[in-house]
N, CA, C and O atoms as a DFTB+ gen file, in Angstrom:
752 C
 N C O
     1  1      44.237     111.932     -81.029
     2  2      43.995     110.661     -81.653
     3  2      43.132     110.907     -82.902
     4  3      42.100     111.576     -82.843
     5  1      43.583     110.352     -84.018
     6  2      42.841     110.594     -85.260
     7  2      41.649     109.642     -85.389
     8  3      41.494     108.703     -84.609
     9  1      40.824     109.908     -86.383
    10  2      39.575     109.174     -86.589
    11  2      39.821     107.684     -86.849
    12  3      39.079     106.852     -86.327
    13  1      40.830     107.324     -87.633
    14  2      41.129     105.925     -87.943
    15  2      41.572     105.160     -86.689
    16  3      41.193     104.002     -86.515
    17  1      42.352     105.775     -85.833
    18  2      42.810     105.137     -84.600
    19  2      41.622     104.884     -83.672
    20  3      41.521     103.818     -83.064
    21  1      40.723     105.865     -83.564
    22  2      39.526     105.691     -82.734
    23  2      38.660     104.555     -83.263
    24  3      38.147     103.746     -82.489
    25  1      38.500     104.495     -84.567
    26  2      37.698     103.427     -85.170
    27  2      38.333     102.066     -84.919
    28  3      37.642     101.111     -84.564
    29  1      39.643     101.974     -85.102
    30  2      40.354     100.708     -84.878
    31  2      40.241     100.270     -83.425
    32  3      40.008      99.093     -83.149
    33  1      40.404     101.210     -82.489
    34  2      40.279     100.885     -81.063
    35  2      38.854     100.452     -80.715
    36  3      38.657      99.536     -79.917
    37  1      37.874     101.106     -81.310
    38  2      36.481     100.740     -81.061
    39  2      36.188      99.334     -81.572
    40  3      35.554      98.540     -80.877
    41  1      36.643      99.022     -82.775
    42  2      36.438      97.689     -83.341
    43  2      37.142      96.643     -82.483
    44  3      36.572      95.589     -82.204
    45  1      38.366      96.921     -82.065
    46  2      39.114      96.001     -81.205
    47  2      38.373      95.776     -79.890
    48  3      38.280      94.642     -79.420
    49  1      37.846      96.844     -79.291
    50  2      37.111      96.714     -78.022
    51  2      35.856      95.864     -78.202
    52  3      35.536      95.049     -77.337
    53  1      35.143      96.041     -79.311
    54  2      33.939      95.263     -79.572
    55  2      34.290      93.790     -79.752
    56  3      33.628      92.920     -79.187
    57  1      35.333      93.507     -80.541
    58  2      35.751      92.119     -80.758
    59  2      36.198      91.497     -79.435
    60  3      35.847      90.354     -79.146
    61  1      36.963      92.229     -78.633
    62  2      37.423      91.739     -77.337
    63  2      36.229      91.425     -76.424
    64  3      36.213      90.398     -75.746
    65  1      35.237      92.315     -76.415
    66  2      34.041      92.099     -75.582
    67  2      33.263      90.880     -76.062
    68  3      32.778      90.098     -75.244
    69  1      33.137      90.707     -77.364
    70  2      32.399      89.558     -77.903
    71  2      33.104      88.245     -77.578
    72  3      32.449      87.261     -77.238
    73  1      34.422      88.219     -77.679
    74  2      35.181      87.012     -77.328
    75  2      35.001      86.710     -75.840
    76  3      34.795      85.559     -75.455
    77  1      35.079      87.747     -75.008
    78  2      34.885      87.571     -73.566
    79  2      33.502      87.025     -73.246
    80  3      33.366      86.137     -72.404
    81  1      32.476      87.546     -73.909
    82  2      31.113      87.060     -73.687
    83  2      30.936      85.622     -74.160
    84  3      30.189      84.855     -73.552
    85  1      31.617      85.254     -75.237
    86  2      31.486      83.873     -75.709
    87  2      32.059      82.891     -74.700
    88  3      31.508      81.805     -74.518
    89  1      33.158      83.252     -74.039
    90  2      33.724      82.380     -73.009
    91  2      32.869      82.372     -71.748
    92  3      32.824      81.369     -71.036
    93  1      32.200      83.466     -71.471
    94  2      31.369      83.564     -70.266
    95  2      29.977      82.978     -70.472
    96  3      29.265      82.752     -69.494
    97  1      29.572      82.728     -71.700
    98  2      28.195      82.305     -71.959
    99  2      27.856      80.949     -71.345
   100  3      26.760      80.782     -70.811
   101  1      28.764      79.983     -71.407
   102  2      28.469      78.662     -70.838
   103  2      28.293      78.734     -69.323
   104  3      27.286      78.244     -68.809
   105  1      29.258      79.340     -68.576
   106  2      29.026      79.429     -67.127
   107  2      27.793      80.266     -66.763
   108  3      27.095      79.950     -65.800
   109  1      27.528      81.320     -67.520
   110  2      26.354      82.136     -67.223
   111  2      25.062      81.374     -67.504
   112  3      24.100      81.484     -66.744
   113  1      25.036      80.604     -68.588
   114  2      23.866      79.780     -68.903
   115  2      23.664      78.723     -67.822
   116  3      22.540      78.487     -67.380
   117  1      24.766      78.082     -67.393
   118  2      24.687      77.079     -66.322
   119  2      24.131      77.706     -65.050
   120  3      23.279      77.113     -64.388
   121  1      24.605      78.894     -64.704
   122  2      24.109      79.596     -63.516
   123  2      22.617      79.895     -63.653
   124  3      21.854      79.687     -62.710
   125  1      22.201      80.377     -64.815
   126  2      20.783      80.663     -65.058
   127  2      19.943      79.404     -64.854
   128  3      18.904      79.446     -64.194
   129  1      20.395      78.282     -65.421
   130  2      19.636      77.028     -65.295
   131  2      19.557      76.555     -63.853
   132  3      18.507      76.091     -63.410
   133  1      20.659      76.666     -63.115
   134  2      20.666      76.193     -61.728
   135  2      19.789      77.067     -60.831
   136  3      19.137      76.557     -59.920
   137  1      19.767      78.370     -61.079
   138  2      18.985      79.274     -60.244
   139  2      17.497      79.153     -60.542
   140  3      16.672      79.184     -59.628
   141  1      17.151      79.015     -61.822
   142  2      15.738      79.045     -62.204
   143  2      15.126      77.676     -62.457
   144  3      13.903      77.556     -62.526
   145  1      15.960      76.630     -62.600
   146  2      15.433      75.327     -62.983
   147  2      15.125      75.258     -64.463
   148  3      14.483      74.310     -64.916
   149  1      15.574      76.256     -65.235
   150  2      15.329      76.317     -66.673
   151  2      15.832      75.046     -67.345
   152  3      16.910      74.548     -67.019
   153  1      15.054      74.531     -68.274
   154  2      15.448      73.341     -69.012
   155  2      15.415      72.077     -68.177
   156  3      16.021      71.075     -68.555
   157  1      14.721      72.104     -67.052
   158  2      14.622      70.918     -66.209
   159  2      15.830      70.687     -65.320
   160  3      15.989      69.604     -64.757
   161  1      16.690      71.704     -65.189
   162  2      17.860      71.562     -64.328
   163  2      17.423      71.451     -62.883
   164  3      16.676      72.292     -62.384
   165  1      17.893      70.411     -62.213
   166  2      17.529      70.198     -60.814
   167  2      18.335      71.127     -59.917
   168  3      19.325      71.724     -60.338
   169  1      17.894      71.233     -58.688
   170  2      18.544      72.087     -57.703
   171  2      19.367      71.235     -56.736
   172  3      19.181      70.021     -56.653
   173  1      20.269      71.876     -56.014
   174  2      21.105      71.185     -55.031
   175  2      20.805      71.769     -53.658
   176  3      20.692      72.985     -53.502
   177  1      20.678      70.889     -52.659
   178  2      20.395      71.334     -51.293
   179  2      21.337      70.634     -50.328
   180  3      21.796      69.523     -50.590
   181  1      21.615      71.278     -49.234
   182  2      22.451      70.695     -48.187
   183  2      21.666      69.715     -47.323
   184  3      22.213      68.728     -46.830
   185  1      20.371      70.000     -47.145
   186  2      19.549      69.136     -46.296
   187  2      18.109      69.154     -46.797
   188  3      17.712      70.016     -47.581
   189  1      17.350      68.192     -46.328
   190  2      15.944      68.060     -46.719
   191  2      15.053      68.878     -45.795
   192  3      15.488      69.319     -44.731
   193  1      13.802      69.079     -46.207
   194  2      12.850      69.759     -45.320
   195  2      12.655      68.969     -44.028
   196  3      12.866      67.756     -43.995
   197  1      12.261      69.646     -42.995
   198  2      11.976      68.999     -41.713
   199  2      10.637      68.272     -41.813
   200  3       9.833      68.586     -42.690
   201  1      10.386      67.304     -40.926
   202  2       9.122      66.537     -40.996
   203  2       7.861      67.407     -40.991
   204  3       6.863      67.045     -41.614
   205  1       7.894      68.537     -40.303
   206  2       6.703      69.391     -40.273
   207  2       6.470      70.123     -41.596
   208  3       5.416      70.730     -41.784
   209  1       7.443      70.073     -42.518
   210  2       7.292      70.719     -43.819
   211  2       6.782      69.753     -44.895
   212  3       6.477      70.173     -46.011
   213  1       6.690      68.481     -44.566
   214  2       6.200      67.487     -45.536
   215  2       4.705      67.683     -45.725
   216  3       3.948      67.746     -44.757
   217  1       4.285      67.779     -46.987
   218  2       2.890      68.054     -47.317
   219  2       2.131      66.766     -47.611
   220  3       2.723      65.723     -47.890
   221  1       0.834      66.862     -47.542
   222  2      -0.018      65.720     -47.859
   223  2      -0.371      65.759     -49.354
   224  3      -1.533      65.628     -49.739
   225  1       0.639      65.939     -50.162
   226  2       0.483      65.943     -51.625
   227  2       1.355      64.827     -52.181
   228  3       2.573      64.828     -52.006
   229  1       0.719      63.880     -52.850
   230  2       1.444      62.743     -53.411
   231  2       2.071      63.097     -54.755
   232  3       1.492      63.826     -55.560
   233  1       3.260      62.566     -54.973
   234  2       3.964      62.715     -56.246
   235  2       4.529      61.354     -56.620
   236  3       4.800      60.519     -55.757
   237  1       4.700      61.144     -57.910
   238  2       5.373      59.964     -58.431
   239  2       6.570      60.453     -59.224
   240  3       6.443      61.327     -60.081
   241  1       7.731      59.887     -58.936
   242  2       8.931      60.227     -59.693
   243  2       9.373      58.981     -60.449
   244  3       9.637      57.937     -59.853
   245  1       9.449      59.110     -61.775
   246  2       9.937      58.045     -62.647
   247  2      11.422      58.272     -62.903
   248  3      11.915      59.394     -62.796
   249  1      12.125      57.204     -63.240
   250  2      13.568      57.295     -63.463
   251  2      13.925      56.752     -64.838
   252  3      13.436      55.706     -65.263
   253  1      14.784      57.488     -65.514
   254  2      15.257      57.117     -66.833
   255  2      16.785      57.094     -66.804
   256  3      17.412      58.013     -66.277
   257  1      17.381      56.048     -67.369
   258  2      18.841      55.907     -67.360
   259  2      19.308      55.485     -68.753
   260  3      18.907      54.436     -69.258
   261  1      20.146      56.296     -69.362
   262  2      20.665      56.020     -70.698
   263  2      22.178      56.179     -70.714
   264  3      22.753      56.868     -69.872
   265  1      22.811      55.533     -71.683
   266  2      24.245      55.735     -71.918
   267  2      24.452      56.058     -73.384
   268  3      23.731      55.570     -74.255
   269  1      25.436      56.880     -73.636
   270  2      25.840      57.203     -74.992
   271  2      26.388      55.938     -75.649
   272  3      26.983      55.102     -74.968
   273  1      26.202      55.787     -76.933
   274  2      26.647      54.571     -77.616
   275  2      28.161      54.395     -77.595
   276  3      28.652      53.293     -77.837
   277  1      28.920      55.472     -77.308
   278  2      30.381      55.391     -77.230
   279  2      30.881      54.992     -75.844
   280  3      32.090      54.902     -75.629
   281  1      29.986      54.757     -74.917
   282  2      30.343      54.373     -73.555
   283  2      29.919      52.928     -73.325
   284  3      28.729      52.613     -73.350
   285  1      30.891      52.055     -73.103
   286  2      30.614      50.625     -72.916
   287  2      30.185      50.340     -71.479
   288  3      30.889      49.668     -70.725
   289  1      29.033      50.858     -71.122
   290  2      28.460      50.651     -69.798
   291  2      27.019      50.181     -69.945
   292  3      26.336      50.490     -70.921
   293  1      26.585      49.429     -68.949
   294  2      25.164      49.203     -68.724
   295  2      24.804      50.148     -67.582
   296  3      25.556      50.269     -66.616
   297  1      23.674      50.807     -67.689
   298  2      23.278      51.785     -66.687
   299  2      21.772      51.720     -66.532
   300  3      21.034      51.789     -67.514
   301  1      21.311      51.586     -65.277
   302  2      19.875      51.470     -65.030
   303  2      19.542      51.952     -63.629
   304  3      20.411      52.027     -62.760
   305  1      18.281      52.275     -63.424
   306  2      17.770      52.589     -62.085
   307  2      17.283      51.291     -61.463
   308  3      16.758      50.424     -62.161
   309  1      17.456      51.151     -60.135
   310  2      17.004      49.917     -59.481
   311  2      15.488      49.800     -59.472
   312  3      14.955      48.692     -59.404
   313  1      14.786      50.926     -59.540
   314  2      13.321      50.951     -59.593
   315  2      12.920      51.893     -60.726
   316  3      13.644      52.834     -61.052
   317  1      11.783      51.631     -61.309
   318  2      11.327      52.507     -62.394
   319  2      10.620      53.756     -61.870
   320  3      10.523      54.763     -62.571
   321  1      10.120      53.681     -60.611
   322  2       9.431      54.840     -60.041
   323  2       9.399      54.738     -58.525
   324  3       9.579      53.664     -57.951
   325  1       9.164      55.879     -57.890
   326  2       9.001      55.974     -56.439
   327  2       7.830      56.907     -56.162
   328  3       7.683      57.950     -56.799
   329  1       7.003      56.513     -55.203
   330  2       5.915      57.360     -54.715
   331  2       6.424      58.088     -53.476
   332  3       7.113      57.492     -52.648
   333  1       6.090      59.370     -53.342
   334  2       6.513      60.123     -52.171
   335  2       5.569      61.283     -51.919
   336  3       4.764      61.652     -52.774
   337  1       5.684      61.846     -50.735
   338  2       4.972      63.062     -50.385
   339  2       5.874      64.248     -50.711
   340  3       7.096      64.130     -50.631
   341  1       5.297      65.373     -51.072
   342  2       6.085      66.580     -51.319
   343  2       6.816      66.949     -50.033
   344  3       6.200      67.056     -48.972
   345  1       8.118      67.141     -50.126
   346  2       8.953      67.461     -48.974
   347  2       9.629      66.250     -48.363
   348  3      10.560      66.396     -47.572
   349  1       9.175      65.052     -48.716
   350  2       9.744      63.816     -48.180
   351  2      11.019      63.462     -48.950
   352  3      11.030      63.454     -50.181
   353  1      12.072      63.174     -48.224
   354  2      13.345      62.807     -48.851
   355  2      13.339      61.317     -49.202
   356  3      12.909      60.483     -48.405
   357  1      13.820      60.997     -50.402
   358  2      13.865      59.605     -50.865
   359  2      15.234      59.289     -51.449
   360  3      15.983      60.180     -51.848
   361  1      15.540      57.995     -51.487
   362  2      16.788      57.485     -52.044
   363  2      16.464      56.552     -53.205
   364  3      15.609      55.675     -53.086
   365  1      17.145      56.745     -54.317
   366  2      17.065      55.821     -55.443
   367  2      18.499      55.452     -55.823
   368  3      19.386      56.305     -55.841
   369  1      18.710      54.190     -56.121
   370  2      20.035      53.742     -56.545
   371  2      20.039      53.476     -58.040
   372  3      19.137      52.835     -58.579
   373  1      21.059      53.975     -58.686
   374  2      21.321      53.652     -60.077
   375  2      22.503      52.694     -60.078
   376  3      23.390      52.794     -59.231
   377  1      22.513      51.772     -61.025
   378  2      23.584      50.781     -61.100
   379  2      24.260      50.923     -62.459
   380  3      23.604      50.913     -63.501
   381  1      25.582      51.056     -62.425
   382  2      26.369      51.152     -63.659
   383  2      27.358      50.003     -63.679
   384  3      27.918      49.635     -62.646
   385  1      27.572      49.435     -64.869
   386  2      28.537      48.358     -65.026
   387  2      29.366      48.612     -66.278
   388  3      28.832      48.869     -67.357
   389  1      30.684      48.534     -66.110
   390  2      31.612      48.662     -67.233
   391  2      31.656      47.315     -67.954
   392  3      32.091      46.318     -67.378
   393  1      31.216      47.282     -69.190
   394  2      31.186      46.037     -69.959
   395  2      32.404      45.883     -70.867
   396  3      32.470      44.948     -71.664
   397  1      33.368      46.798     -70.749
   398  2      34.567      46.728     -71.595
   399  2      35.694      46.009     -70.866
   400  3      35.528      45.550     -69.736
   401  1      36.832      45.920     -71.522
   402  2      37.999      45.261     -70.937
   403  2      39.057      46.247     -70.454
   404  3      40.215      45.873     -70.268
   405  1      38.659      47.522     -70.249
   406  2      39.585      48.526     -69.725
   407  2      38.821      49.543     -68.882
   408  3      37.599      49.643     -68.998
   409  1      39.527      50.305     -68.030
   410  2      38.848      51.334     -67.235
   411  2      38.221      52.392     -68.149
   412  3      38.798      52.778     -69.165
   413  1      37.045      52.840     -67.767
   414  2      36.347      53.880     -68.529
   415  2      35.736      54.876     -67.542
   416  3      35.200      54.497     -66.500
   417  1      35.831      56.157     -67.896
   418  2      35.213      57.220     -67.091
   419  2      33.950      57.700     -67.787
   420  3      33.892      57.808     -69.012
   421  1      32.953      57.981     -66.984
   422  2      31.705      58.522     -67.511
   423  2      31.234      59.700     -66.687
   424  3      31.463      59.764     -65.479
   425  1      30.580      60.622     -67.348
   426  2      29.990      61.778     -66.688
   427  2      28.520      61.835     -67.072
   428  3      28.164      61.663     -68.237
   429  1      27.684      62.075     -66.094
   430  2      26.240      62.097     -66.339
   431  2      25.732      63.522     -66.506
   432  3      26.147      64.439     -65.799
   433  1      24.835      63.677     -67.450
   434  2      24.037      64.897     -67.539
   435  2      22.630      64.490     -67.128
   436  3      22.255      63.325     -67.257
   437  1      21.862      65.433     -66.642
   438  2      20.568      65.092     -66.071
   439  2      19.585      66.224     -66.258
   440  3      19.962      67.376     -66.472
   441  1      18.319      65.870     -66.171
   442  2      17.270      66.871     -66.132
   443  2      15.995      66.242     -65.581
   444  3      15.909      65.033     -65.370
   445  1      15.032      67.086     -65.364
   446  2      13.728      66.661     -64.856
   447  2      12.669      67.119     -65.847
   448  3      12.728      68.234     -66.364
   449  1      11.709      66.253     -66.102
   450  2      10.538      66.663     -66.862
   451  2       9.308      66.438     -65.990
   452  3       9.282      65.487     -65.209
   453  1       8.297      67.282     -66.103
   454  2       8.226      68.425     -66.989
   455  2       9.297      69.454     -66.630
   456  3       9.693      69.588     -65.472
   457  1       9.750      70.173     -67.647
   458  2      10.849      71.118     -67.447
   459  2      10.557      72.135     -66.346
   460  3      11.465      72.563     -65.632
   461  1       9.293      72.518     -66.211
   462  2       8.946      73.504     -65.178
   463  2       9.125      72.941     -63.769
   464  3       9.104      73.696     -62.797
   465  1       9.300      71.626     -63.649
   466  2       9.494      71.005     -62.341
   467  2      10.915      71.072     -61.820
   468  3      11.147      70.833     -60.635
   469  1      11.875      71.392     -62.682
   470  2      13.276      71.409     -62.272
   471  2      13.573      72.306     -61.090
   472  3      14.412      71.978     -60.251
   473  1      12.891      73.435     -61.017
   474  2      13.148      74.369     -59.922
   475  2      12.664      73.854     -58.568
   476  3      13.018      74.414     -57.531
   477  1      11.856      72.792     -58.572
   478  2      11.324      72.236     -57.328
   479  2      11.934      70.875     -56.976
   480  3      11.623      70.313     -55.926
   481  1      12.788      70.348     -57.836
   482  2      13.402      69.040     -57.625
   483  2      14.795      69.253     -57.049
   484  3      15.688      69.751     -57.735
   485  1      14.980      68.873     -55.778
   486  2      16.242      69.108     -55.079
   487  2      16.962      67.797     -54.804
   488  3      16.352      66.821     -54.368
   489  1      18.273      67.785     -55.065
   490  2      19.109      66.629     -54.749
   491  2      20.041      67.011     -53.601
   492  3      20.671      68.069     -53.626
   493  1      20.122      66.138     -52.596
   494  2      21.051      66.362     -51.482
   495  2      22.287      65.489     -51.631
   496  3      23.308      65.743     -50.992
   497  1      22.203      64.464     -52.470
   498  2      23.355      63.606     -52.755
   499  2      23.182      63.073     -54.166
   500  3      22.090      62.651     -54.547
   501  1      24.282      63.093     -54.959
   502  2      24.173      62.601     -56.332
   503  2      25.540      62.240     -56.889
   504  3      26.518      62.957     -56.672
   505  1      25.603      61.134     -57.602
   506  2      26.813      60.713     -58.294
   507  2      27.136      61.649     -59.448
   508  3      28.264      61.664     -59.940
   509  1      26.168      62.419     -59.877
   510  2      26.318      63.251     -61.066
   511  2      27.184      64.484     -60.837
   512  3      27.463      65.226     -61.779
   513  1      27.610      64.709     -59.602
   514  2      28.406      65.890     -59.328
   515  2      29.850      65.735     -59.788
   516  3      30.593      66.717     -59.807
   517  1      30.264      64.526     -60.158
   518  2      31.644      64.318     -60.610
   519  2      31.728      63.108     -61.533
   520  3      30.816      62.282     -61.586
   521  1      32.843      63.020     -62.260
   522  2      33.093      61.913     -63.176
   523  2      33.255      60.610     -62.392
   524  3      33.792      60.606     -61.284
   525  1      32.785      59.503     -62.979
   526  2      32.878      58.188     -62.352
   527  2      33.794      57.311     -63.193
   528  3      33.688      57.301     -64.419
   529  1      34.698      56.570     -62.543
   530  2      35.585      55.650     -63.246
   531  2      35.245      54.230     -62.810
   532  3      35.202      53.922     -61.619
   533  1      35.004      53.376     -63.796
   534  2      34.736      51.970     -63.511
   535  2      35.821      51.111     -64.154
   536  3      36.188      51.315     -65.312
   537  1      36.325      50.155     -63.393
   538  2      37.311      49.204     -63.887
   539  2      36.607      48.173     -64.779
   540  3      35.379      48.087     -64.757
   541  1      37.358      47.392     -65.559
   542  2      36.727      46.385     -66.421
   543  2      35.822      45.444     -65.616
   544  3      36.253      44.850     -64.627
   545  1      34.586      45.321     -66.044
   546  2      33.638      44.437     -65.376
   547  2      33.098      44.957     -64.053
   548  3      32.228      44.322     -63.457
   549  1      33.588      46.091     -63.581
   550  2      33.140      46.620     -62.285
   551  2      31.706      47.126     -62.368
   552  3      31.299      47.758     -63.343
   553  1      30.957      46.826     -61.312
   554  2      29.596      47.320     -61.170
   555  2      29.567      48.238     -59.955
   556  3      30.130      47.913     -58.910
   557  1      28.916      49.375     -60.096
   558  2      28.897      50.361     -59.016
   559  2      27.466      50.809     -58.735
   560  3      26.680      51.056     -59.650
   561  1      27.151      50.907     -57.445
   562  2      25.889      51.450     -56.988
   563  2      26.049      52.965     -56.876
   564  3      26.983      53.442     -56.231
   565  1      25.162      53.713     -57.488
   566  2      25.248      55.175     -57.507
   567  2      23.969      55.769     -56.931
   568  3      22.962      55.864     -57.633
   569  1      23.996      56.173     -55.652
   570  2      22.780      56.678     -55.010
   571  2      22.476      58.139     -55.351
   572  3      23.369      58.950     -55.594
   573  1      21.193      58.430     -55.358
   574  2      20.696      59.797     -55.481
   575  2      19.681      59.989     -54.361
   576  3      18.746      59.201     -54.219
   577  1      19.869      61.031     -53.574
   578  2      18.925      61.377     -52.511
   579  2      18.267      62.687     -52.932
   580  3      18.954      63.651     -53.270
   581  1      16.937      62.719     -52.910
   582  2      16.216      63.868     -53.454
   583  2      14.922      64.126     -52.693
   584  3      14.476      63.307     -51.889
   585  1      14.335      65.279     -52.967
   586  2      12.986      65.605     -52.495
   587  2      12.374      66.638     -53.427
   588  3      13.073      67.317     -54.178
   589  1      11.055      66.738     -53.360
   590  2      10.321      67.770     -54.098
   591  2      10.059      68.899     -53.099
   592  3       9.479      68.678     -52.036
   593  1      10.488      70.095     -53.452
   594  2      10.373      71.257     -52.564
   595  2       8.902      71.564     -52.254
   596  3       8.078      71.656     -53.163
   597  1       8.582      71.722     -50.965
   598  2       7.210      72.071     -50.595
   599  2       6.718      73.384     -51.224
   600  3       5.510      73.616     -51.284
   601  1       7.618      74.228     -51.684
   602  2       7.201      75.484     -52.332
   603  2       6.456      75.238     -53.637
   604  3       5.858      76.158     -54.196
   605  1       6.489      73.991     -54.128
   606  2       5.743      73.645     -55.335
   607  2       4.255      73.921     -55.125
   608  3       3.542      74.229     -56.081
   609  1       3.783      73.813     -53.886
   610  2       2.369      74.039     -53.571
   611  2       1.971      75.506     -53.689
   612  3       0.790      75.821     -53.836
   613  1       2.948      76.399     -53.626
   614  2       2.667      77.838     -53.719
   615  2       2.588      78.312     -55.167
   616  3       2.137      79.427     -55.426
   617  1       3.019      77.480     -56.114
   618  2       3.049      77.848     -57.531
   619  2       1.822      77.254     -58.222
   620  3       1.773      76.049     -58.469
   621  1       0.833      78.091     -58.533
   622  2      -0.406      77.620     -59.161
   623  2      -0.131      76.984     -60.522
   624  3      -0.938      76.180     -60.989
   625  1       0.968      77.315     -61.160
   626  2       1.332      76.704     -62.437
   627  2       1.788      75.263     -62.293
   628  3       1.979      74.570     -63.292
   629  1       1.965      74.802     -61.050
   630  2       2.400      73.430     -60.794
   631  2       1.271      72.558     -60.239
   632  3       1.498      71.397     -59.900
   633  1       0.068      73.104     -60.145
   634  2      -1.068      72.346     -59.606
   635  2      -1.357      71.077     -60.403
   636  3      -1.827      70.088     -59.842
   637  1      -1.081      71.097     -61.697
   638  2      -1.378      69.957     -62.559
   639  2      -0.275      68.898     -62.576
   640  3      -0.409      67.881     -63.257
   641  1       0.798      69.123     -61.845
   642  2       1.936      68.201     -61.871
   643  2       1.820      67.194     -60.730
   644  3       1.862      67.552     -59.553
   645  1       1.674      65.932     -61.109
   646  2       1.624      64.851     -60.123
   647  2       2.738      63.846     -60.342
   648  3       2.977      62.972     -59.508
   649  1       3.422      63.981     -61.482
   650  2       4.542      63.100     -61.784
   651  2       5.702      63.917     -62.335
   652  3       5.512      64.953     -62.972
   653  1       6.898      63.427     -62.075
   654  2       8.117      63.983     -62.652
   655  2       8.982      62.817     -63.082
   656  3       8.847      61.709     -62.561
   657  1       9.868      63.063     -64.028
   658  2      10.822      62.055     -64.468
   659  2      12.220      62.614     -64.325
   660  3      12.539      63.668     -64.876
   661  1      13.061      61.895     -63.575
   662  2      14.471      62.251     -63.433
   663  2      15.248      61.409     -64.437
   664  3      15.260      60.181     -64.352
   665  1      15.891      62.071     -65.381
   666  2      16.620      61.378     -66.442
   667  2      18.114      61.630     -66.336
   668  3      18.556      62.752     -66.087
   669  1      18.887      60.559     -66.531
   670  2      20.345      60.651     -66.584
   671  2      20.815      60.065     -67.898
   672  3      20.260      59.083     -68.392
   673  1      21.840      60.676     -68.455
   674  2      22.494      60.133     -69.634
   675  2      23.991      60.207     -69.383
   676  3      24.545      61.288     -69.181
   677  1      24.645      59.043     -69.397
   678  2      26.087      58.988     -69.186
   679  2      26.817      59.084     -70.515
   680  3      26.439      58.451     -71.501
   681  1      27.882      59.895     -70.518
   682  2      28.764      60.057     -71.664
   683  2      30.181      59.708     -71.253
   684  3      30.563      59.889     -70.096
   685  1      30.957      59.211     -72.199
   686  2      32.367      58.921     -71.954
   687  2      33.080      60.231     -71.664
   688  3      32.834      61.241     -72.323
   689  1      33.970      60.209     -70.670
   690  2      34.705      61.428     -70.334
   691  2      36.178      61.118     -70.143
   692  3      36.568      59.969     -69.934
   693  1      36.973      62.143     -70.217
   694  2      38.418      62.036     -70.004
   695  2      38.762      62.833     -68.747
   696  3      38.136      63.852     -68.457
   697  1      39.760      62.359     -68.007
   698  2      40.197      63.066     -66.808
   699  2      41.589      62.585     -66.418
   700  3      42.061      61.557     -66.905
   701  1      42.231      63.327     -65.549
   702  2      43.533      62.901     -65.034
   703  2      43.405      61.583     -64.284
   704  3      44.277      60.719     -64.377
   705  1      42.312      61.435     -63.537
   706  2      42.099      60.207     -62.780
   707  2      41.960      59.003     -63.719
   708  3      42.449      57.915     -63.415
   709  1      41.293      59.205     -64.856
   710  2      41.165      58.122     -65.827
   711  2      42.528      57.791     -66.417
   712  3      42.863      56.617     -66.567
   713  1      43.319      58.803     -66.752
   714  2      44.656      58.557     -67.280
   715  2      45.487      57.736     -66.297
   716  3      46.208      56.819     -66.693
   717  1      45.378      58.080     -64.996
   718  2      46.111      57.327     -63.964
   719  2      45.597      55.884     -63.865
   720  3      46.388      54.950     -63.733
   721  1      44.283      55.707     -63.930
   722  2      43.711      54.361     -63.851
   723  2      44.131      53.518     -65.058
   724  3      44.431      52.333     -64.915
   725  1      44.150      54.128     -66.242
   726  2      44.584      53.406     -67.437
   727  2      46.061      53.032     -67.355
   728  3      46.453      51.928     -67.732
   729  1      46.879      53.966     -66.857
   730  2      48.313      53.688     -66.711
   731  2      48.534      52.527     -65.743
   732  3      49.323      51.623     -66.016
   733  1      47.837      52.558     -64.621
   734  2      47.953      51.472     -63.630
   735  2      47.464      50.148     -64.227
   736  3      48.077      49.102     -64.012
   737  1      46.361      50.200     -64.977
   738  2      45.793      48.999     -65.576
   739  2      46.773      48.369     -66.572
   740  3      46.959      47.153     -66.568
   741  1      47.386      49.171     -67.405
   742  2      48.294      48.634     -68.427
   743  2      49.667      48.276     -67.875
   744  3      50.409      47.538     -68.522
   745  1      50.026      48.780     -66.694
   746  2      51.335      48.464     -66.103
   747  2      51.279      47.282     -65.137
   748  3      52.259      47.012     -64.442
   749  1      50.169      46.585     -65.081
   750  2      50.055      45.424     -64.190
   751  2      50.913      44.287     -64.697
   752  3      50.952      43.222     -64.082
């Protein structure tokens, strides 16, 4: 193999590797955020701590609910805040209403502030795991079940944290289910 062929193959391999890394960067970043809580990404749990794991440490969780201006929904939390003990599981309901005259799908993005709290904020149930479709004028109750991990007490960097804010922002989304709902709506 001559020098030019080796150089061409090397350049091709580098370009191929860079393209591969660019496609892998989003899933790898998502994995990093979910594992570490980086950027306020909350964690997912199958179940809550047992009653003997609940600590005598009070926390306040505030709730923020926003919608993108391109999404014709009203979206709010039923309460602005909840008081709880670390390890105690709580339920908060968010309410979304489609204010348009056609079906619309929305997908929520979320985070917790302070950002360092994301690794300790666990959700056992959340509407944010999938796209939501609301019919014209439909109002939907969207529950979130969560707890603050008792391991927060072991992290001296979290000693100053007594409040967290769970924020959701809904964006308009497209999906096969939305296409089917729109087709059904227009064929009535």
